[in-house]
Coordinates of C-alpha atoms in Angstrom, one line a residue:
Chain A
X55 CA 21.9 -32.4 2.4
X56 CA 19.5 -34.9 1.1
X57 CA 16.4 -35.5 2.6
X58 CA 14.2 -38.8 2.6
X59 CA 10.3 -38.3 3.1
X60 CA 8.1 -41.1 3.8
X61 CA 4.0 -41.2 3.3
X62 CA 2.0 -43.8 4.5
X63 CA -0.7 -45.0 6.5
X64 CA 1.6 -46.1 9.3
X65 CA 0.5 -48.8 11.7
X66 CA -2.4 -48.4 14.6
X67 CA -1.6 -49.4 17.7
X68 CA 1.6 -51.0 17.3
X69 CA 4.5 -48.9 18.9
X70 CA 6.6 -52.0 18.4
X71 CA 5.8 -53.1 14.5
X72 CA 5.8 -49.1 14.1
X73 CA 10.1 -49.1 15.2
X74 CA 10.4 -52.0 12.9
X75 CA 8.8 -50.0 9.7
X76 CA 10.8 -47.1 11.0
X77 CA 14.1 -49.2 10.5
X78 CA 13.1 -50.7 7.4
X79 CA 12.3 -47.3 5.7
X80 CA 15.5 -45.5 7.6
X81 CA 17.5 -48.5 5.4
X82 CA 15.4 -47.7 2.7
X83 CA 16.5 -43.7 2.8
X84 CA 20.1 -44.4 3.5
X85 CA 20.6 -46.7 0.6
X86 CA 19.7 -43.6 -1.4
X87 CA 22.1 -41.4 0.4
X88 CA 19.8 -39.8 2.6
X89 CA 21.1 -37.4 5.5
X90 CA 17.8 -37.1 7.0
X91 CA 14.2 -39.2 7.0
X92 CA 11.1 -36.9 8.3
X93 CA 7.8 -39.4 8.5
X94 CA 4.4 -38.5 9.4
X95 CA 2.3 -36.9 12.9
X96 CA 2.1 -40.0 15.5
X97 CA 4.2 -42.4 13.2
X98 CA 4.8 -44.5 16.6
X99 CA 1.4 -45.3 17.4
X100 CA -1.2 -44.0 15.0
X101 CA -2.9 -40.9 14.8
X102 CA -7.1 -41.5 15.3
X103 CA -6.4 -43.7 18.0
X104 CA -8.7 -42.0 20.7
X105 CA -7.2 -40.5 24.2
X106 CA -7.1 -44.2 26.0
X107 CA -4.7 -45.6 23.4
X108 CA -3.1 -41.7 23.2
X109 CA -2.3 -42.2 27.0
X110 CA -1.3 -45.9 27.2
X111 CA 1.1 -45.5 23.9
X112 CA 2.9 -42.2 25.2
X113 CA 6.4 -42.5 26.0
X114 CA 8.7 -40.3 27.4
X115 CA 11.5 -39.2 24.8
X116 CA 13.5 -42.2 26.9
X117 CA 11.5 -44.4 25.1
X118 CA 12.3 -43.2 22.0
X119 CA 15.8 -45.6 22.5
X120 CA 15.2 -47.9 19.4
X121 CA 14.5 -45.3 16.8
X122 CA 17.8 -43.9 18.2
X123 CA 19.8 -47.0 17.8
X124 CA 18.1 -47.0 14.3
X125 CA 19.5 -44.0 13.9
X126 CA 22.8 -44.6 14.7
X127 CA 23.1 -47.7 13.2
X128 CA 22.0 -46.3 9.4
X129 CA 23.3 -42.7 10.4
X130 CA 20.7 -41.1 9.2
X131 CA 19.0 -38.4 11.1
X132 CA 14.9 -39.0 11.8
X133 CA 12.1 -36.8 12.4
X134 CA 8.3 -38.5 13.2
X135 CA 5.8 -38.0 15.8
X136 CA 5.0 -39.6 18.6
X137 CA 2.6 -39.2 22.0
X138 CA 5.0 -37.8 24.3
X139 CA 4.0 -38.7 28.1
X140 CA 4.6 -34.9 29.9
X141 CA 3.4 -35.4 33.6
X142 CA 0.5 -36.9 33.7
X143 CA -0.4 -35.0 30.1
X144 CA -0.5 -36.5 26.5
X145 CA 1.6 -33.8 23.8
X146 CA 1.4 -34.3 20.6
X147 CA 4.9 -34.5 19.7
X148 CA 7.8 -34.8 17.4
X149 CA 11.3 -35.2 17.8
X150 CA 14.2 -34.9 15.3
X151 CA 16.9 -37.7 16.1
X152 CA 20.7 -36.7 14.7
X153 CA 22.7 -39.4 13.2
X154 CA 24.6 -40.3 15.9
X155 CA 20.9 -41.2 17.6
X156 CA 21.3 -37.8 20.2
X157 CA 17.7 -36.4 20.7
X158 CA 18.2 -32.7 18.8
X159 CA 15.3 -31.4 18.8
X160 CA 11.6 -32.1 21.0
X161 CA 8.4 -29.9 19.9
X162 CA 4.8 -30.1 21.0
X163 CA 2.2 -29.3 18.6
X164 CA 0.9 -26.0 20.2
X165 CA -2.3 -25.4 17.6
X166 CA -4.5 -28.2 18.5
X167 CA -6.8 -29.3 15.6
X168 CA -10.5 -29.6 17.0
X169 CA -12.2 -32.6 18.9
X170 CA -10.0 -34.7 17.5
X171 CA -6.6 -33.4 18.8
X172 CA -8.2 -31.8 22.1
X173 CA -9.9 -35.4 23.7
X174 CA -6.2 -37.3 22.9
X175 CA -3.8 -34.2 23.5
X176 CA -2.9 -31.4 25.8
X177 CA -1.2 -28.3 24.2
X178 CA 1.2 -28.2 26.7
X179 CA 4.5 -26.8 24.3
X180 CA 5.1 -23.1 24.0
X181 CA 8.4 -23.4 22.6
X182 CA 9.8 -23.4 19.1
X183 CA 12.8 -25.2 19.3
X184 CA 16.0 -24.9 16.3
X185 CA 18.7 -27.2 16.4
X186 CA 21.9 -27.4 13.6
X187 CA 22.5 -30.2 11.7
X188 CA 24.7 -30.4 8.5
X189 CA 24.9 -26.4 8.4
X190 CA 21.2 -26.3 8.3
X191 CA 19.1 -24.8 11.0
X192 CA 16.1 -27.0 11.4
X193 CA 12.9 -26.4 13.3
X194 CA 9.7 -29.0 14.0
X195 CA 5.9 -27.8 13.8
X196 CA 3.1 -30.2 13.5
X197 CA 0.2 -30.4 10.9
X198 CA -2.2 -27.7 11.7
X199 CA 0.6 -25.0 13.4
X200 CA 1.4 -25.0 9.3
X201 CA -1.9 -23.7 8.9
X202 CA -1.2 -20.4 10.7
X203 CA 1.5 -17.8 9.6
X204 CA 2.8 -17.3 12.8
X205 CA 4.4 -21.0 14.1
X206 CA 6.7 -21.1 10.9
X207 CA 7.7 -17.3 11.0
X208 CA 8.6 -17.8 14.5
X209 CA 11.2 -20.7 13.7
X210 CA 12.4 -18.5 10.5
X211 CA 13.2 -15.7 12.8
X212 CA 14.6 -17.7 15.1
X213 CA 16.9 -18.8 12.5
X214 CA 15.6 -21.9 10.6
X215 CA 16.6 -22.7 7.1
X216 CA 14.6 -25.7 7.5
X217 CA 10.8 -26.6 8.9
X218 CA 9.7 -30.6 8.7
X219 CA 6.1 -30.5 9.9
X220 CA 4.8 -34.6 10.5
X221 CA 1.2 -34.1 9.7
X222 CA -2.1 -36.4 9.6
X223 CA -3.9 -34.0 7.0
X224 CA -7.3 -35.4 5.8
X225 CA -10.4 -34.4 3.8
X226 CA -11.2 -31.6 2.9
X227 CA -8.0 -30.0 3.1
X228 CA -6.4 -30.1 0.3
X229 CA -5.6 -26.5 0.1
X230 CA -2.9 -26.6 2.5
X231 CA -1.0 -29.2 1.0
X232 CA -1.4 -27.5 -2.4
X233 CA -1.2 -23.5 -1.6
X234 CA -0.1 -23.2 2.0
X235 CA 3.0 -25.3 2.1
X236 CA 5.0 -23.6 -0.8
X237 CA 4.1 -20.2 0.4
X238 CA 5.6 -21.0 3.9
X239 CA 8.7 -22.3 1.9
X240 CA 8.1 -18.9 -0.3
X241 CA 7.8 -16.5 2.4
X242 CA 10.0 -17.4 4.9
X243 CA 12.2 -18.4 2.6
X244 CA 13.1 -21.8 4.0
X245 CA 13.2 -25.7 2.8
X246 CA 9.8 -27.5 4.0
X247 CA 9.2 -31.1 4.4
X248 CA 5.6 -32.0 4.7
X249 CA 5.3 -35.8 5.6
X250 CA 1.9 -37.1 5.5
X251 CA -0.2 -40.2 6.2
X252 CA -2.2 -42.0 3.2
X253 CA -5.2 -44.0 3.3
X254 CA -8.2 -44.3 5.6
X255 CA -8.0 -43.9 9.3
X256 CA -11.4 -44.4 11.2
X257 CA -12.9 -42.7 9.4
X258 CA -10.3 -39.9 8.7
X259 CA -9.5 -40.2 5.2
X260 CA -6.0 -38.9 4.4
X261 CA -5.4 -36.8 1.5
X262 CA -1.8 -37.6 0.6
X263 CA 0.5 -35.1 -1.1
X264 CA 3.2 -35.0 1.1
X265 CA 5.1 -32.1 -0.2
X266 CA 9.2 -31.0 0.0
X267 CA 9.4 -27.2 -1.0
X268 CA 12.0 -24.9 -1.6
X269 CA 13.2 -21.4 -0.3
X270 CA 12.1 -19.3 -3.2
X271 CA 8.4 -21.7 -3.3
X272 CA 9.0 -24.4 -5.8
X273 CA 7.4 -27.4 -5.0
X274 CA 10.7 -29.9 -5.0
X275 CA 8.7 -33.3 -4.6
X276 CA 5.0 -34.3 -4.5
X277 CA 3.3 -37.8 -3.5
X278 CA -0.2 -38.5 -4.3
X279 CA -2.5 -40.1 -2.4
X280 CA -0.9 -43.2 -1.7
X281 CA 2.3 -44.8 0.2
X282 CA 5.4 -43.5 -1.4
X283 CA 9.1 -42.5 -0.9
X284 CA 9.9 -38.4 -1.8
X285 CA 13.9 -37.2 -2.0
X286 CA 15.3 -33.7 -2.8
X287 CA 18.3 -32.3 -2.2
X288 CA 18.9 -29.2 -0.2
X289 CA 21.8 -26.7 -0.7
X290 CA 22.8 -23.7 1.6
X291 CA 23.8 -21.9 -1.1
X292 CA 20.8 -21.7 -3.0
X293 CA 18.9 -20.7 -0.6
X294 CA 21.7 -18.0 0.1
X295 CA 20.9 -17.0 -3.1
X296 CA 17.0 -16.7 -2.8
X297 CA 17.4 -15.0 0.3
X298 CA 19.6 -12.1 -1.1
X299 CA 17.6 -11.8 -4.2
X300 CA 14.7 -11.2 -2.1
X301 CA 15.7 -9.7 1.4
X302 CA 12.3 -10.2 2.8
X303 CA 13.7 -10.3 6.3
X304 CA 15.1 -6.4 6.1
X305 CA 12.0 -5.5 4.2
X306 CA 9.7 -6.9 6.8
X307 CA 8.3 -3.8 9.2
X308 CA 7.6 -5.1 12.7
X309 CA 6.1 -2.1 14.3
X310 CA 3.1 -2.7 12.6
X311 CA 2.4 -6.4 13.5
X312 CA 1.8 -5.3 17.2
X313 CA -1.6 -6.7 17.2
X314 CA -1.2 -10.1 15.6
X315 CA 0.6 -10.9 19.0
X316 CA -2.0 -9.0 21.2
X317 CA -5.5 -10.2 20.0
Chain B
X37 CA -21.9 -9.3 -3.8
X38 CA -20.6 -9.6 -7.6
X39 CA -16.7 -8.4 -8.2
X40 CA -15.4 -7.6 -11.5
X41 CA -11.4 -8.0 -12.1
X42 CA -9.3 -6.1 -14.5
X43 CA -6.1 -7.2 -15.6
X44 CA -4.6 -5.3 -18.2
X45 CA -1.5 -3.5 -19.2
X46 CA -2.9 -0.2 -18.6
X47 CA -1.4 3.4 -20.1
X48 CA 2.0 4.5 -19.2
X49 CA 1.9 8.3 -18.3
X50 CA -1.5 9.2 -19.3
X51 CA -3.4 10.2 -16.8
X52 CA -6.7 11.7 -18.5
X53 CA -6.5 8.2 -20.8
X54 CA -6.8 6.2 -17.5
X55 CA -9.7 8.0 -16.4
X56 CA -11.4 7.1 -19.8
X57 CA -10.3 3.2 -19.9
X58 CA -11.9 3.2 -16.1
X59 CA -14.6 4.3 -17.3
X60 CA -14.9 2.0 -19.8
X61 CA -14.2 -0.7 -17.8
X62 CA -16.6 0.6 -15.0
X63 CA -19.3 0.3 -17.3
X64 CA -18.4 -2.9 -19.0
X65 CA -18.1 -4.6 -15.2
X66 CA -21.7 -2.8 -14.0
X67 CA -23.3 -4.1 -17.5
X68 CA -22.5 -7.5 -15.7
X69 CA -23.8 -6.9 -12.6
X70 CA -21.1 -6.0 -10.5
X71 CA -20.7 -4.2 -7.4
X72 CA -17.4 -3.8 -7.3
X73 CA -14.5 -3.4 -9.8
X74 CA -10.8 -3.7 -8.9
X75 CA -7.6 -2.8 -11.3
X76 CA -4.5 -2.7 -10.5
X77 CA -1.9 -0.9 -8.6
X78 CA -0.6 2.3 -10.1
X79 CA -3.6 2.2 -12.8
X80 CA -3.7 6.0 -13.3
X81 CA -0.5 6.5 -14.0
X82 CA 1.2 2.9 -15.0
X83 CA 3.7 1.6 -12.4
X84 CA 7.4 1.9 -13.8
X85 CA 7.5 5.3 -14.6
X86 CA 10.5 6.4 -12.7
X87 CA 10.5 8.9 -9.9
X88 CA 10.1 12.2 -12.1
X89 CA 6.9 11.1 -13.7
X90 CA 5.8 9.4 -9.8
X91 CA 5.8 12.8 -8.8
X92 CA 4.5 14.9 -11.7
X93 CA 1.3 12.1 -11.6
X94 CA 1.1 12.1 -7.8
X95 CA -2.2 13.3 -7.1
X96 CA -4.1 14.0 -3.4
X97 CA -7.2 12.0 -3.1
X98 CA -9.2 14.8 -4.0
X99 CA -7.2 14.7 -7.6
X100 CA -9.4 11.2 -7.8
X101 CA -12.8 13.0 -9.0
X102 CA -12.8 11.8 -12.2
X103 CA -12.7 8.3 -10.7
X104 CA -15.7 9.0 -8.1
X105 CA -17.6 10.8 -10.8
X106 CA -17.7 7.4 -12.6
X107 CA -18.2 5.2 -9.7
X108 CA -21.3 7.1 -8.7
X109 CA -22.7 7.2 -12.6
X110 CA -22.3 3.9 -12.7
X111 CA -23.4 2.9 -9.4
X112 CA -20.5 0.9 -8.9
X113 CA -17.7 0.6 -6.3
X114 CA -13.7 1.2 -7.7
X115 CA -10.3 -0.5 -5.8
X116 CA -7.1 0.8 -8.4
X117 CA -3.7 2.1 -7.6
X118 CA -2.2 5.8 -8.0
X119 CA 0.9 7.9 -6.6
X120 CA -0.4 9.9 -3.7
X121 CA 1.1 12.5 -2.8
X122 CA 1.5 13.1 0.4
X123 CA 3.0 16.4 1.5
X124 CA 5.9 16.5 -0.9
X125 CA 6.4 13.0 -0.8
X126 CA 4.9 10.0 -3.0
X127 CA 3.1 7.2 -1.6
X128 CA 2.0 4.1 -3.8
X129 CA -1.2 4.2 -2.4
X130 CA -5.0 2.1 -3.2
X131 CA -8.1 3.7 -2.9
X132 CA -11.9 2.3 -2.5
X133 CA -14.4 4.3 -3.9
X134 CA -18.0 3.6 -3.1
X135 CA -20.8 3.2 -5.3
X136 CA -22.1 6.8 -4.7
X137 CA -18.8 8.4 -5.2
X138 CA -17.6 8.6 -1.4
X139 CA -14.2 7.5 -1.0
X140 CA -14.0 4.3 1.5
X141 CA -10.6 3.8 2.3
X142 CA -6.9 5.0 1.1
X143 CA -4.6 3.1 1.9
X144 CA -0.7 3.5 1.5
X145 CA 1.7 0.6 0.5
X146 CA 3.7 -0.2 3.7
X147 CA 6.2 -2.3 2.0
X148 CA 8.0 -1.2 -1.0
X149 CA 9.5 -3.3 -3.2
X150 CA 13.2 -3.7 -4.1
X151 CA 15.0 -0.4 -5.9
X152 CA 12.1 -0.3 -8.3
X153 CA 9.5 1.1 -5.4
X154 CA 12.0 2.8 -3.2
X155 CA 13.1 4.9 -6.0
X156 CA 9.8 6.1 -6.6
X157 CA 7.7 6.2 -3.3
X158 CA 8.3 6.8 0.5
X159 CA 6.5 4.3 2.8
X160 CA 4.7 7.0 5.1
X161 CA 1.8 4.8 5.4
X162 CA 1.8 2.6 9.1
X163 CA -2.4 2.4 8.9
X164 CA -4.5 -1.1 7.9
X165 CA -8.1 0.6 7.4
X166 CA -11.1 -1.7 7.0
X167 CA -14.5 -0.1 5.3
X168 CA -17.4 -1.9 4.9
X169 CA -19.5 -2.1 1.7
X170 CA -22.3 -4.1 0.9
X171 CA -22.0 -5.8 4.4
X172 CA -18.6 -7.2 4.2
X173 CA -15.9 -5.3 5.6
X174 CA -12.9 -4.6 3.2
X175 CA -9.3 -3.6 3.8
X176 CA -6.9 -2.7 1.1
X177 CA -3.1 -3.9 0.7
X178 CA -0.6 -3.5 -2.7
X179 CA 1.6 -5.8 -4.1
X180 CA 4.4 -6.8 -2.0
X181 CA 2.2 -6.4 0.7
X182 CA 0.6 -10.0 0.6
X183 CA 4.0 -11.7 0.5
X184 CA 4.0 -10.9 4.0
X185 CA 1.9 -13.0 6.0
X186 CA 1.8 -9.7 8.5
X187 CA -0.3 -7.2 6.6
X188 CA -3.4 -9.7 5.7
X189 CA -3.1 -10.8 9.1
X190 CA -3.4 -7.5 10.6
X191 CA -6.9 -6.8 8.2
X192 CA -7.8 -10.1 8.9
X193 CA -7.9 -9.3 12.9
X194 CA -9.3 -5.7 12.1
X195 CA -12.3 -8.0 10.9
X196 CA -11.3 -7.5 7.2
X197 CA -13.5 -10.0 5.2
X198 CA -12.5 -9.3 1.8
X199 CA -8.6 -7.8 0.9
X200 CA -8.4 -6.2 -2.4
X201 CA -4.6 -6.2 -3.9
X202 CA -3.7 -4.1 -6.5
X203 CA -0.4 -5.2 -7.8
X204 CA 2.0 -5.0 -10.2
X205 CA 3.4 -8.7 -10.3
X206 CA 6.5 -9.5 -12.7
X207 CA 8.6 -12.4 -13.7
X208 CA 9.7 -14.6 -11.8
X209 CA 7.5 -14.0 -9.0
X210 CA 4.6 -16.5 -10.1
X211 CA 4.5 -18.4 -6.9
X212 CA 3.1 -15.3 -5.5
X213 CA 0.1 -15.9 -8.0
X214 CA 0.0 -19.9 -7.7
X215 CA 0.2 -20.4 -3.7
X216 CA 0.5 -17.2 -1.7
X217 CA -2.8 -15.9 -2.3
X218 CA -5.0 -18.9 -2.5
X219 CA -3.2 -19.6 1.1
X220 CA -3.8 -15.7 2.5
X221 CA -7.3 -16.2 1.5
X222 CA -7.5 -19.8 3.4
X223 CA -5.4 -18.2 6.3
X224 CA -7.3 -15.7 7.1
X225 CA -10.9 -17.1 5.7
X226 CA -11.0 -13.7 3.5
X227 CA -12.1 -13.4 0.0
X228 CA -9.1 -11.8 -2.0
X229 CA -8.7 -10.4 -5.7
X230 CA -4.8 -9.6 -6.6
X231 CA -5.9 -7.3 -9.9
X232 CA -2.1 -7.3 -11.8
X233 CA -0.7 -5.7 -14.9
X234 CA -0.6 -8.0 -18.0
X235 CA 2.2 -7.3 -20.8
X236 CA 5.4 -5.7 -20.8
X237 CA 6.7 -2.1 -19.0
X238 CA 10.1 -0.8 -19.5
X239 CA 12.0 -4.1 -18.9
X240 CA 9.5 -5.5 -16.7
X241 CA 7.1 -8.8 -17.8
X242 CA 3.9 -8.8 -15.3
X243 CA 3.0 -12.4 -15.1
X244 CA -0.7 -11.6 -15.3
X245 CA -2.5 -14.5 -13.4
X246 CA -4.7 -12.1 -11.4
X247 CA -7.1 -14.0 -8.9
X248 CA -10.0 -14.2 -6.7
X249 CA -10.3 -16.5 -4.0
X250 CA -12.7 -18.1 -1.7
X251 CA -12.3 -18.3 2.2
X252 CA -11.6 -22.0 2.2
X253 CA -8.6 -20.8 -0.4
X254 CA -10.3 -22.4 -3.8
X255 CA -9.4 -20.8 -6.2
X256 CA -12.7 -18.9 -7.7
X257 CA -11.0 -17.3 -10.9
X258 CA -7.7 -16.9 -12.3
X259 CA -6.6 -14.5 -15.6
X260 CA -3.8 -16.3 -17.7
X261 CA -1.1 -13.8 -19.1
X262 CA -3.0 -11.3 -21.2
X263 CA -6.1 -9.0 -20.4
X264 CA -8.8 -10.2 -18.9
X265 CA -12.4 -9.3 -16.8
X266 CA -12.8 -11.7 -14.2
X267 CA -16.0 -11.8 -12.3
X268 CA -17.1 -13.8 -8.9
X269 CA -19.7 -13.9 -6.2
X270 CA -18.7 -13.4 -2.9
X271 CA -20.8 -14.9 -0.3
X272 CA -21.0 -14.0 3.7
X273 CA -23.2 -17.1 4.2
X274 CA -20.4 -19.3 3.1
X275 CA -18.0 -17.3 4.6
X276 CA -19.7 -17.8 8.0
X277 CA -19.5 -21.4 7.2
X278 CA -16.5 -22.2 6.5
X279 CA -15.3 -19.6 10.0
X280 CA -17.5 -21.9 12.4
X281 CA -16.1 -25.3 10.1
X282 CA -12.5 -24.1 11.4
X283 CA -12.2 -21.8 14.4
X284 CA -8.8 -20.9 12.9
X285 CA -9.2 -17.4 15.0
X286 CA -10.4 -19.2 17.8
X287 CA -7.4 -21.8 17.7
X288 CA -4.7 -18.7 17.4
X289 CA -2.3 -18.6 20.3
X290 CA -1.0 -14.7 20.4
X291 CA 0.9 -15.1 23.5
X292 CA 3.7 -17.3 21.4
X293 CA 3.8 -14.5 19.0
X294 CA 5.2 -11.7 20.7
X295 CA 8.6 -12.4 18.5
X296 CA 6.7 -11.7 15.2
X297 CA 6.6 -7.9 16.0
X298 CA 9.6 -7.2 17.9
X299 CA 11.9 -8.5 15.1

């Protein structure tokens, strides 16, 4: 499978100039034999937008239609976020589109990041979702459920090979793009896709380095701190490999991590 | 609180010569002001020795009174590795001997590592002790230990603000080195020191690259491939800081992590 990662600062307030970038880049990956495209946290609408804009910008996944047509029409599978309308709630969301345009995954970010995510969002998802696509298992988390161990060890023992994470990671984090994203790739011994904004945000200054990982940690493809275009390839039989080298999963000793679910 | 680092190869099967390069050390890292020294795991005995010499080394803690002798003459705390035995079994066990001589903590190495460790050790340990020293509180965990994200996670919730990792790192596991413990140390907001073996043992090239890191996961010092002493300051009032800059224990959500310990 190849994958197709896109950082850059998006578009604020424009759901409707946001589906056009997202069909220009989905030509873009496709053109370079791209399976799948994974862009950044609240692609459709912008992240620092404030909970009015949150609110009047969040859709339903129904009104995720044109990046499904967009879908279908380069078949190329998508993954972005988006403010999904639950109820009368705002979820920070992100979907993973197949490239036939079916919906195949929906997650809600359920670590929210400070002021900032808490006055827009509601963490209303308790769920980590996997879905198959091209033999690979693939689960969703967004930005700051990378930042704790627990989100991406779920989706591993639920089965993922795979974990795209859309993300809006500013200053001063660089740490997590540098360190904590290849040792989620390292330790659960999966394929990450870190798709990140660039540039300045209200104030939110983006730090760039979208990342694609590998199963035994290498980092596979790095941006830098502006608007670019990643690609690596990933193969089921490598990461076969890595995982029999190192059978981290049989050596793993669950009866001790009682408390990291209790407290 | 100052903490000295020793990476070096070590003796293979000398027991009485450990002692003495402990020693040496001991007083080399207290000539430079530190309160605390940390070598790696299996120092007293060198870690591929095979199972006969694992057992004909394995010592009870009270076999350590060489080491507490020196800790308390040189008014400085000791972290290193031995085989413990343990009835008539040997653990690869850590100890943390306080600055008067009083041993701290033992801990036993609940994950064992590949053919290597399994033919030399039982994993009888299933306890994560914390001590405090100095007014931080310090756990212990060896080697493989950290490529979980479990074990630092459970120290971290025991209120663990430093983990000291004796280890015995080899090729091709320099990932470990590079990502995974910068990111347990921004995790978990804990100060960390991974002491390894430098040099070559019986087939096995350690990778050096010892560390200590910060709570905010920089990087505070890192050993290339040959013997080194590494020093840093370890802080409480920046660790407080950087805790109440990201409430990452706050932010946890346990009840979605029930999966984590049941398989």
């Amino acid at each position: 499978m190849k994958i197709a990662l896109y950082q850059g600062p998006g578009l604020i307030n424009d759901p409707a100039g946001s589906f056009l970038l997202l069909a220009e880049k989905a030509s873009q990956a496709a053109l370079e034999g791209a399976d799948l495209l994974i862009l950044p946290e609240m692609f459709l609408s912008g992240y620092n937008i404030g909970p009015d804009n949150a609110l009047k910008h969040a859709v339903t996944p129904e009104g995720l239609a044109p990046a499904q047509d967009i879908a279908a029409a380069q078949k190329i599978a998508l993954a972005f976020g988006y403010p999904e309308l639950v109820g009368d709630k705002v979820a920070n969301s992100a979907v993973l589109i197949g490239p036939d345009g079916g919906i195949l995954l929906n997650y809600r970010k359920s670590h929210l990041f400070g002021d900032l995510d808490r006055a827009m969002f509601k963490a209303v998802g308790t769920e980590f979702p996997v879905a198959e696509l091209g033999g690979f298992k693939i689960g969703l988390l967004i930005c700051y459920d990378i930042e704790f161990p627990e989100p991406a060890r779920r989706l591993a023992l639920a089965g993922a090979d795979i974990i795209l994470i859309p993300t809006a990671q500013m200053q001063p984090y660089e740490q997590v793009a540098r360190h904590v994203l290849p040792a989620r790739a390292y330790e659960n011994q999966v394929y990450t896709a870190y798709a990140n904004h660039s540039g300045d945000d209200d104030g939110l200054s983006y730090v760039g380095l979208s990342s694609i990982c590998g199963p035994d940690g290498t980092v596979l493809a790095m941006a830098g701190l502006g608007e670019d275009m990643l690609f690596a390839e990933f193969s089921l039989d490598h990461q076969k490999a890595v995982r029999a080298a190192d059978p981290f999963f049989t050596d793993r000793r669950p009866a001790l991590y009682g408390p990291i679910a209790s407290y």
